[in-house]
Amino acid sequence: MTSVLLVIFVCIVYGSFVFGFNGEYFQDVVTEYKTESVTYNYDRIDEVKKKCGFVLSSASELKLDDSRFYSIKDDLNVESGDWEQEVGDAPIMPFDDRDIPKKSSRNPLKLVSFWVTDVDLKHRSKKYVSVSGDMLIGITLDDSFSEKPYDGGGPQFQIWPNHTQISMSFQGIYTETKKNGGERVLCLLGTAMLPSRESDSNNPWEWMKGSDQNYYQPPLLQDDQILLVLNSPMTFTLTNRAIRGEMSSLNPKSNQKYFDKVHILSQFGRSAHYEFGAEKIVSKACDPYPYQDSFLKGGIDIYKGIGRFCEVLEQVTTGALTVVPNWKCNGTDSFCSKLGPFGSDKAIQATDGSFKDVTILIQNLRCQQTHGKGNASSAKVAAVFRAVPPLENRHNAAWRYGVSNLTVAAEGLWKSSSGQLCMVGCLGLVDAEGTGCDTRICLYIPMSFSISQRSIIVGSFSSSNSSTSYFPLSFEKLVQPTELWNYFRTATPHYSYSKIDAAAIVLEKNEPFSFRTVIKKSLLHFPKLEDSETFLSSLSLLSEDLTLHISAVPDPLPKTHRQRIEIQMEILSLGPLFGRYWSSSNFTKDEETPYHTKAEYTEKQLLLNVSAQLSIIGISYSNFSAIFLEGLYDPHVGKMYLAGCRDVRASWNILFESMDLESGLDCLIELQTLPIIYRKQREDILSHRGVEGILRILTLSFAIACIFSQLFYIKHNLDSVPFMSLVMLGVQALGYSLPLITGAEALFKKPAPQSSYEMESYNLEKSQWFQVLDYTVKILVMASFLLTLRLIQKVWRSRIRLLSRAPLEPHRVPSDKPVLLTTSTIHVIGYILILIIHSVKTPELEEYVGLVQDFFLLPQVIGNLLWQIDCKPLRKLYFIGITVVRLLPHVYDYIRSPIPNPYFAEKNEFVNPSLDFYSKFGDIAIPVTAVFLAVIVYIQQRWDYEKLSQILTFRHYKLLPSGSRVYERIPSKSIEAELASGVNGNATRGQEHGDDDDDDDDE
């Protein structure tokens, strides 16, 4: 023992150096050691032989070399079987259903699992072998039941809302008997911690209604008088596959530990051995083979792969199968709304024959393939088909192995000559002769797909007995492109397009000729076939680019908050490629040729055929089925134009009477996608950032040139300087100062990177190239800000000069107070209107500041009207140039491609549509308004106020008030003369004037 511990210690120390020492590694090692060191005591073997005397009396002698001893742990396990308790006054456990709505059709499941934990071959007799085991029995609505109890953990009782379970430990004997055609029997005595019952049989679990302490620490009784007997067939076959059990209390009925008898029923588990041999029963349903059903006659290409059928079958049967409504049925409601051979509970009946959310699981699949002459092959297949009601927990259903009227055990034959898997099915429990095996199951793996055939599995249940009445029940499993990578290696699936003409109509309606489209096609780039790749590889990469997984919001936006909605669009086929391209071994050298060298894929072919599947995930769209799409992709504009079909989930009679359905599908759907996310999105985002950084540098440089032009202009036009609006200049200074205060990218803040992908992208953004661009932008912004302040200083000092003249007439000096008041009023009203219009989404204040900058000429227009100017305070290059600078982002926003990834939308510096509450309308309305303001300023400066007032006079009505001499200008030369001579004895003012002249000379 010491040596074993030493070895384990050395392994732990070595592992700590190699893998890094951590608590999890140490805990795993110790747990494994504890598991291996568990010892099983058989101290009750004499008591077991006494209590199990009725079993030993019929036991046959065991052979010393019997290999069945080594399969006891695999064959005699019960995995999530069913149990029922006889009606009486002594239930074994309570169940807390306080959280289940009274009108809910969802019923709790009574599940039981049993594991053989030890077979003691050293202590055996001629008729028995000692064994130990653990049992977990409970009532549940959640998905936590299938976990095996910890070995050596001991008996436990656990309860919480919607879940109760009892774990028990057993020791006993394994025997065999010749009864019932030969059975393997386990007889064991168990120990458990049972919840205490009250004396009142009508309310035995009063403690559940008490305080939380009583609820989570209920009164328990230790009981070691529990007898468990499990009977299993010697070999598991189609008709003999059930494990039956009975658990009873050996206590007298007067004892508080007594409970009524519990009956257990389960099929064999996943690791048990199955023996094929039901050829006679199979022939009743499948002779002659193949059975001629609607699928075989429907012209669908079927998988006939050689050597890999069992492997493919196991892969495609993973997951749930969808039940198809009986839309072709024309009969009575009981005939057409029946779920094939299966029984129905309240939840299934509530679907009214639409079978919405009813699924079928394939369990315990067994497949043996044999090869014949040439390329011929065949396979024997056995499985269990379990119907799952809409409200049953899918996780629990996948692990359940109970036998009921919702399970059909099947066995059958597949041949490569037809590709049909024909099986006979037995509902629930049947006798050894298979009297109740009257269900025919035909299953196919299609190789041809279309808008009405999107299933990787299709099949049906039909009756092989004329006395059984139900309409054939069809089932399917929709194909997913990601599932096709390893399905087919010796065969190639294909897609047949049938809605291309309908998609072309969608294209014509949604893509009219426009100048904007021409610009996009010539300047912008969208996902397309890669020239450097082979044709099939290029199609596969483009399919990945066109795949869409994105969040969405309803249109129009709801006023109340709704939960997140996810949209998923999987590309099924693109051009001749179905699924994804995974190997070059399946294609010829011609197919490996780069696409641009192939004659049929030249510039003349502008559009690509595409098929897809659209799903909407969200509580509000729980009734929304998947849409099958087919149409055209235009790589020049990045849009898909699609026609679609939707699976209509309605009762069978509604579907039968609907005249506008195609194969039970609603195909009156049209869809157009916007430019989509693509594989090289991060590269394009960085490219956008680089281009936008350069654009910012160019526009800021041009703005600086315009400001310099205005500074030179006012040096030679001093008389017009006071009439430049300080509010106009202040708006521009504010626009330049915000980035300097909060950072160069303050208007477009970046979220902190959350994932490794985002971290990598974040690091790319910090590259030297982007740092150079950022620093250059900051320097130019600083220069623009300082030059604008210089303009403000010039205007301010010029107005001080006017105030210095004699006699003092301050009312004749232009004042920006009414201009500020009027401009502020207009913008506050505008902001309130925008808040009202966009009540769902509150616009950012910084973004509205951007709008104020776009309308920077508004204060100048108001000032020109108030001051009744007859001069030209602004140079044309200045106000027209700055207007152009403010318009460029909107022009770029209008014609540019959308941001490739919405999750990185906030990283777009130049424009950001995720913050743009003006939408595309703003990209038109704002520039038009800005140009209109520039035109007004031009007109105001070209014509003096009197001439403009005459032009705007219609008959006796004047649009402008009569002219006033309040703001009549005084020539700048006289101002300078007065200041130089020191009129009114004000030497201080003369000194200020001299200082300002010095500043002008410095310029």
PDB file of C-alpha atoms in Angstrom, residues 618-781:
ATOM      1  CA  GLY A 618     -36.367  34.295 -30.160  1.00  0.00           C
ATOM      2  CA  ILE A 619     -39.318  33.872 -27.843  1.00  0.00           C
ATOM      3  CA  SER A 620     -41.523  36.081 -30.019  1.00  0.00           C
ATOM      4  CA  TYR A 621     -40.681  33.905 -33.032  1.00  0.00           C
ATOM      5  CA  SER A 622     -41.120  30.477 -31.433  1.00  0.00           C
ATOM      6  CA  ASN A 623     -43.879  29.694 -33.945  1.00  0.00           C
ATOM      7  CA  PHE A 624     -41.698  30.737 -36.871  1.00  0.00           C
ATOM      8  CA  SER A 625     -40.414  27.767 -38.843  1.00  0.00           C
ATOM      9  CA  ALA A 626     -37.290  27.754 -40.959  1.00  0.00           C
ATOM     10  CA  ILE A 627     -37.468  29.351 -44.411  1.00  0.00           C
ATOM     11  CA  PHE A 628     -35.869  27.524 -47.341  1.00  0.00           C
ATOM     12  CA  LEU A 629     -34.399  30.054 -49.754  1.00  0.00           C
ATOM     13  CA  GLU A 630     -33.146  29.922 -53.288  1.00  0.00           C
ATOM     14  CA  GLY A 631     -32.054  32.610 -55.688  1.00  0.00           C
ATOM     15  CA  LEU A 632     -29.203  34.758 -56.987  1.00  0.00           C
ATOM     16  CA  TYR A 633     -26.163  36.421 -55.450  1.00  0.00           C
ATOM     17  CA  ASP A 634     -24.703  39.543 -57.050  1.00  0.00           C
ATOM     18  CA  PRO A 635     -21.073  39.918 -55.883  1.00  0.00           C
ATOM     19  CA  HIS A 636     -20.883  43.463 -57.292  1.00  0.00           C
ATOM     20  CA  VAL A 637     -23.352  44.869 -54.759  1.00  0.00           C
ATOM     21  CA  GLY A 638     -23.092  42.155 -52.088  1.00  0.00           C
ATOM     22  CA  LYS A 639     -26.803  41.311 -52.119  1.00  0.00           C
ATOM     23  CA  MET A 640     -28.824  38.127 -52.479  1.00  0.00           C
ATOM     24  CA  TYR A 641     -32.209  38.083 -54.167  1.00  0.00           C
ATOM     25  CA  LEU A 642     -34.158  35.078 -52.945  1.00  0.00           C
ATOM     26  CA  ALA A 643     -37.471  33.277 -53.225  1.00  0.00           C
ATOM     27  CA  GLY A 644     -38.427  31.124 -50.280  1.00  0.00           C
ATOM     28  CA  CYS A 645     -40.660  28.366 -48.959  1.00  0.00           C
ATOM     29  CA  ARG A 646     -41.791  27.970 -45.366  1.00  0.00           C
ATOM     30  CA  ASP A 647     -42.891  24.867 -43.527  1.00  0.00           C
ATOM     31  CA  VAL A 648     -46.498  25.546 -42.547  1.00  0.00           C
ATOM     32  CA  ARG A 649     -47.320  23.968 -39.193  1.00  0.00           C
ATOM     33  CA  ALA A 650     -51.095  23.608 -39.222  1.00  0.00           C
ATOM     34  CA  SER A 651     -53.586  20.810 -38.754  1.00  0.00           C
ATOM     35  CA  TRP A 652     -53.796  18.222 -41.498  1.00  0.00           C
ATOM     36  CA  ASN A 653     -57.218  19.377 -42.757  1.00  0.00           C
ATOM     37  CA  ILE A 654     -56.076  22.994 -43.165  1.00  0.00           C
ATOM     38  CA  LEU A 655     -53.043  21.854 -45.138  1.00  0.00           C
ATOM     39  CA  PHE A 656     -55.125  19.512 -47.277  1.00  0.00           C
ATOM     40  CA  GLU A 657     -57.605  22.256 -48.176  1.00  0.00           C
ATOM     41  CA  SER A 658     -54.934  24.888 -48.896  1.00  0.00           C
ATOM     42  CA  MET A 659     -54.627  25.282 -52.644  1.00  0.00           C
ATOM     43  CA  ASP A 660     -51.555  27.567 -52.684  1.00  0.00           C
ATOM     44  CA  LEU A 661     -49.115  25.187 -51.017  1.00  0.00           C
ATOM     45  CA  GLU A 662     -46.299  23.372 -52.785  1.00  0.00           C
ATOM     46  CA  SER A 663     -45.599  19.988 -51.194  1.00  0.00           C
ATOM     47  CA  GLY A 664     -47.060  21.314 -47.960  1.00  0.00           C
ATOM     48  CA  LEU A 665     -44.868  24.454 -48.105  1.00  0.00           C
ATOM     49  CA  ASP A 666     -45.789  28.121 -48.405  1.00  0.00           C
ATOM     50  CA  CYS A 667     -43.624  29.306 -51.311  1.00  0.00           C
ATOM     51  CA  LEU A 668     -44.939  32.871 -51.650  1.00  0.00           C
ATOM     52  CA  ILE A 669     -41.946  34.441 -49.911  1.00  0.00           C
ATOM     53  CA  GLU A 670     -39.504  36.985 -51.338  1.00  0.00           C
ATOM     54  CA  LEU A 671     -36.332  38.147 -49.601  1.00  0.00           C
ATOM     55  CA  GLN A 672     -33.508  40.545 -50.336  1.00  0.00           C
ATOM     56  CA  THR A 673     -30.405  40.602 -48.151  1.00  0.00           C
ATOM     57  CA  LEU A 674     -28.275  43.651 -47.506  1.00  0.00           C
ATOM     58  CA  PRO A 675     -24.513  43.408 -47.976  1.00  0.00           C
ATOM     59  CA  ILE A 676     -23.440  40.720 -45.579  1.00  0.00           C
ATOM     60  CA  ILE A 677     -20.641  39.867 -43.172  1.00  0.00           C
ATOM     61  CA  TYR A 678     -17.704  38.201 -44.810  1.00  0.00           C
ATOM     62  CA  ARG A 679     -14.636  36.201 -43.928  1.00  0.00           C
ATOM     63  CA  LYS A 680     -12.062  38.971 -44.376  1.00  0.00           C
ATOM     64  CA  GLN A 681     -14.163  41.420 -42.413  1.00  0.00           C
ATOM     65  CA  ARG A 682     -11.390  42.397 -40.029  1.00  0.00           C
ATOM     66  CA  GLU A 683      -9.019  43.174 -42.872  1.00  0.00           C
ATOM     67  CA  ASP A 684     -11.687  45.330 -44.460  1.00  0.00           C
ATOM     68  CA  ILE A 685     -12.395  47.069 -41.158  1.00  0.00           C
ATOM     69  CA  LEU A 686      -8.705  47.897 -40.873  1.00  0.00           C
ATOM     70  CA  SER A 687      -8.734  48.976 -44.509  1.00  0.00           C
ATOM     71  CA  HIS A 688     -11.723  51.203 -43.755  1.00  0.00           C
ATOM     72  CA  ARG A 689      -9.855  52.674 -40.807  1.00  0.00           C
ATOM     73  CA  GLY A 690      -6.791  53.356 -42.940  1.00  0.00           C
ATOM     74  CA  VAL A 691      -8.798  54.972 -45.744  1.00  0.00           C
ATOM     75  CA  GLU A 692     -10.855  56.989 -43.296  1.00  0.00           C
ATOM     76  CA  GLY A 693      -7.718  58.118 -41.477  1.00  0.00           C
ATOM     77  CA  ILE A 694      -6.270  59.409 -44.740  1.00  0.00           C
ATOM     78  CA  LEU A 695      -9.568  61.129 -45.553  1.00  0.00           C
ATOM     79  CA  ARG A 696      -9.534  62.840 -42.173  1.00  0.00           C
ATOM     80  CA  ILE A 697      -5.988  64.084 -42.787  1.00  0.00           C
ATOM     81  CA  LEU A 698      -6.887  65.416 -46.239  1.00  0.00           C
ATOM     82  CA  THR A 699     -10.078  67.135 -45.090  1.00  0.00           C
ATOM     83  CA  LEU A 700      -8.421  68.663 -42.032  1.00  0.00           C
ATOM     84  CA  SER A 701      -5.546  69.897 -44.207  1.00  0.00           C
ATOM     85  CA  PHE A 702      -8.008  71.497 -46.593  1.00  0.00           C
ATOM     86  CA  ALA A 703      -9.885  73.043 -43.655  1.00  0.00           C
ATOM     87  CA  ILE A 704      -6.627  74.555 -42.362  1.00  0.00           C
ATOM     88  CA  ALA A 705      -5.969  76.005 -45.819  1.00  0.00           C
ATOM     89  CA  CYS A 706      -9.449  77.572 -45.806  1.00  0.00           C
ATOM     90  CA  ILE A 707      -8.871  79.112 -42.355  1.00  0.00           C
ATOM     91  CA  PHE A 708      -5.505  80.529 -43.480  1.00  0.00           C
ATOM     92  CA  SER A 709      -7.263  81.973 -46.517  1.00  0.00           C
ATOM     93  CA  GLN A 710      -9.763  83.744 -44.256  1.00  0.00           C
ATOM     94  CA  LEU A 711      -6.953  85.134 -42.067  1.00  0.00           C
ATOM     95  CA  PHE A 712      -5.218  86.634 -45.111  1.00  0.00           C
ATOM     96  CA  TYR A 713      -8.561  87.959 -46.358  1.00  0.00           C
ATOM     97  CA  ILE A 714      -9.425  89.890 -43.203  1.00  0.00           C
ATOM     98  CA  LYS A 715      -5.929  91.428 -43.107  1.00  0.00           C
ATOM     99  CA  HIS A 716      -6.859  93.397 -46.225  1.00  0.00           C
ATOM    100  CA  ASN A 717     -10.580  93.833 -45.407  1.00  0.00           C
ATOM    101  CA  LEU A 718     -10.546  95.201 -41.875  1.00  0.00           C
ATOM    102  CA  ASP A 719     -13.899  96.967 -42.235  1.00  0.00           C
ATOM    103  CA  SER A 720     -15.782  93.653 -42.577  1.00  0.00           C
ATOM    104  CA  VAL A 721     -14.088  91.789 -39.713  1.00  0.00           C
ATOM    105  CA  PRO A 722     -16.607  92.814 -36.978  1.00  0.00           C
ATOM    106  CA  PHE A 723     -19.401  91.267 -39.003  1.00  0.00           C
ATOM    107  CA  MET A 724     -18.020  87.733 -38.720  1.00  0.00           C
ATOM    108  CA  SER A 725     -20.223  85.836 -36.272  1.00  0.00           C
ATOM    109  CA  LEU A 726     -18.451  84.740 -33.087  1.00  0.00           C
ATOM    110  CA  VAL A 727     -21.111  82.059 -32.639  1.00  0.00           C
ATOM    111  CA  MET A 728     -20.195  80.602 -36.017  1.00  0.00           C
ATOM    112  CA  LEU A 729     -16.523  80.519 -35.065  1.00  0.00           C
ATOM    113  CA  GLY A 730     -17.358  79.164 -31.614  1.00  0.00           C
ATOM    114  CA  VAL A 731     -19.269  76.243 -33.134  1.00  0.00           C
ATOM    115  CA  GLN A 732     -16.218  75.313 -35.174  1.00  0.00           C
ATOM    116  CA  ALA A 733     -13.890  75.718 -32.200  1.00  0.00           C
ATOM    117  CA  LEU A 734     -16.185  73.479 -30.147  1.00  0.00           C
ATOM    118  CA  GLY A 735     -16.047  70.817 -32.837  1.00  0.00           C
ATOM    119  CA  TYR A 736     -12.251  70.847 -32.826  1.00  0.00           C
ATOM    120  CA  SER A 737     -11.933  70.982 -29.030  1.00  0.00           C
ATOM    121  CA  LEU A 738     -14.021  67.900 -28.201  1.00  0.00           C
ATOM    122  CA  PRO A 739     -11.503  65.429 -29.687  1.00  0.00           C
ATOM    123  CA  LEU A 740      -8.682  67.284 -27.935  1.00  0.00           C
ATOM    124  CA  ILE A 741     -10.434  67.059 -24.564  1.00  0.00           C
ATOM    125  CA  THR A 742     -11.637  63.458 -24.710  1.00  0.00           C
ATOM    126  CA  GLY A 743      -9.211  61.907 -27.193  1.00  0.00           C
ATOM    127  CA  ALA A 744      -8.888  61.849 -30.963  1.00  0.00           C
ATOM    128  CA  GLU A 745     -11.554  59.137 -31.234  1.00  0.00           C
ATOM    129  CA  ALA A 746     -13.875  60.374 -28.508  1.00  0.00           C
ATOM    130  CA  LEU A 747     -16.875  60.642 -30.800  1.00  0.00           C
ATOM    131  CA  PHE A 748     -16.519  56.984 -31.744  1.00  0.00           C
ATOM    132  CA  LYS A 749     -15.560  55.145 -28.571  1.00  0.00           C
ATOM    133  CA  LYS A 750     -14.139  51.649 -28.760  1.00  0.00           C
ATOM    134  CA  PRO A 751     -15.349  48.848 -26.503  1.00  0.00           C
ATOM    135  CA  ALA A 752     -12.764  46.927 -24.566  1.00  0.00           C
ATOM    136  CA  PRO A 753     -11.781  43.688 -26.334  1.00  0.00           C
ATOM    137  CA  GLN A 754     -13.611  40.685 -24.895  1.00  0.00           C
ATOM    138  CA  SER A 755     -12.451  37.697 -26.883  1.00  0.00           C
ATOM    139  CA  SER A 756      -9.116  36.564 -28.199  1.00  0.00           C
ATOM    140  CA  TYR A 757     -10.241  37.506 -31.703  1.00  0.00           C
ATOM    141  CA  GLU A 758     -11.123  41.000 -30.570  1.00  0.00           C
ATOM    142  CA  MET A 759      -7.843  41.220 -28.651  1.00  0.00           C
ATOM    143  CA  GLU A 760      -5.940  40.331 -31.803  1.00  0.00           C
ATOM    144  CA  SER A 761      -7.885  42.954 -33.739  1.00  0.00           C
ATOM    145  CA  TYR A 762      -7.289  45.454 -30.969  1.00  0.00           C
ATOM    146  CA  ASN A 763      -3.552  44.832 -31.192  1.00  0.00           C
ATOM    147  CA  LEU A 764      -3.667  45.320 -34.955  1.00  0.00           C
ATOM    148  CA  GLU A 765      -5.275  48.681 -34.429  1.00  0.00           C
ATOM    149  CA  LYS A 766      -2.343  49.688 -32.241  1.00  0.00           C
ATOM    150  CA  SER A 767       0.111  49.054 -35.056  1.00  0.00           C
ATOM    151  CA  GLN A 768       2.600  51.728 -36.049  1.00  0.00           C
ATOM    152  CA  TRP A 769       0.642  52.696 -39.169  1.00  0.00           C
ATOM    153  CA  PHE A 770      -2.512  53.549 -37.259  1.00  0.00           C
ATOM    154  CA  GLN A 771      -0.542  55.342 -34.572  1.00  0.00           C
ATOM    155  CA  VAL A 772       1.013  57.593 -37.223  1.00  0.00           C
ATOM    156  CA  LEU A 773      -2.436  58.347 -38.629  1.00  0.00           C
ATOM    157  CA  ASP A 774      -3.875  59.053 -35.178  1.00  0.00           C
ATOM    158  CA  TYR A 775      -1.062  61.393 -34.180  1.00  0.00           C
ATOM    159  CA  THR A 776      -1.259  63.218 -37.496  1.00  0.00           C
ATOM    160  CA  VAL A 777      -4.983  63.727 -37.053  1.00  0.00           C
ATOM    161  CA  LYS A 778      -4.452  65.052 -33.507  1.00  0.00           C
ATOM    162  CA  ILE A 779      -1.841  67.538 -34.714  1.00  0.00           C
ATOM    163  CA  LEU A 780      -4.114  68.773 -37.514  1.00  0.00           C
ATOM    164  CA  VAL A 781      -7.067  69.083 -35.151  1.00  0.00           C
TER     165      VAL A 781
END
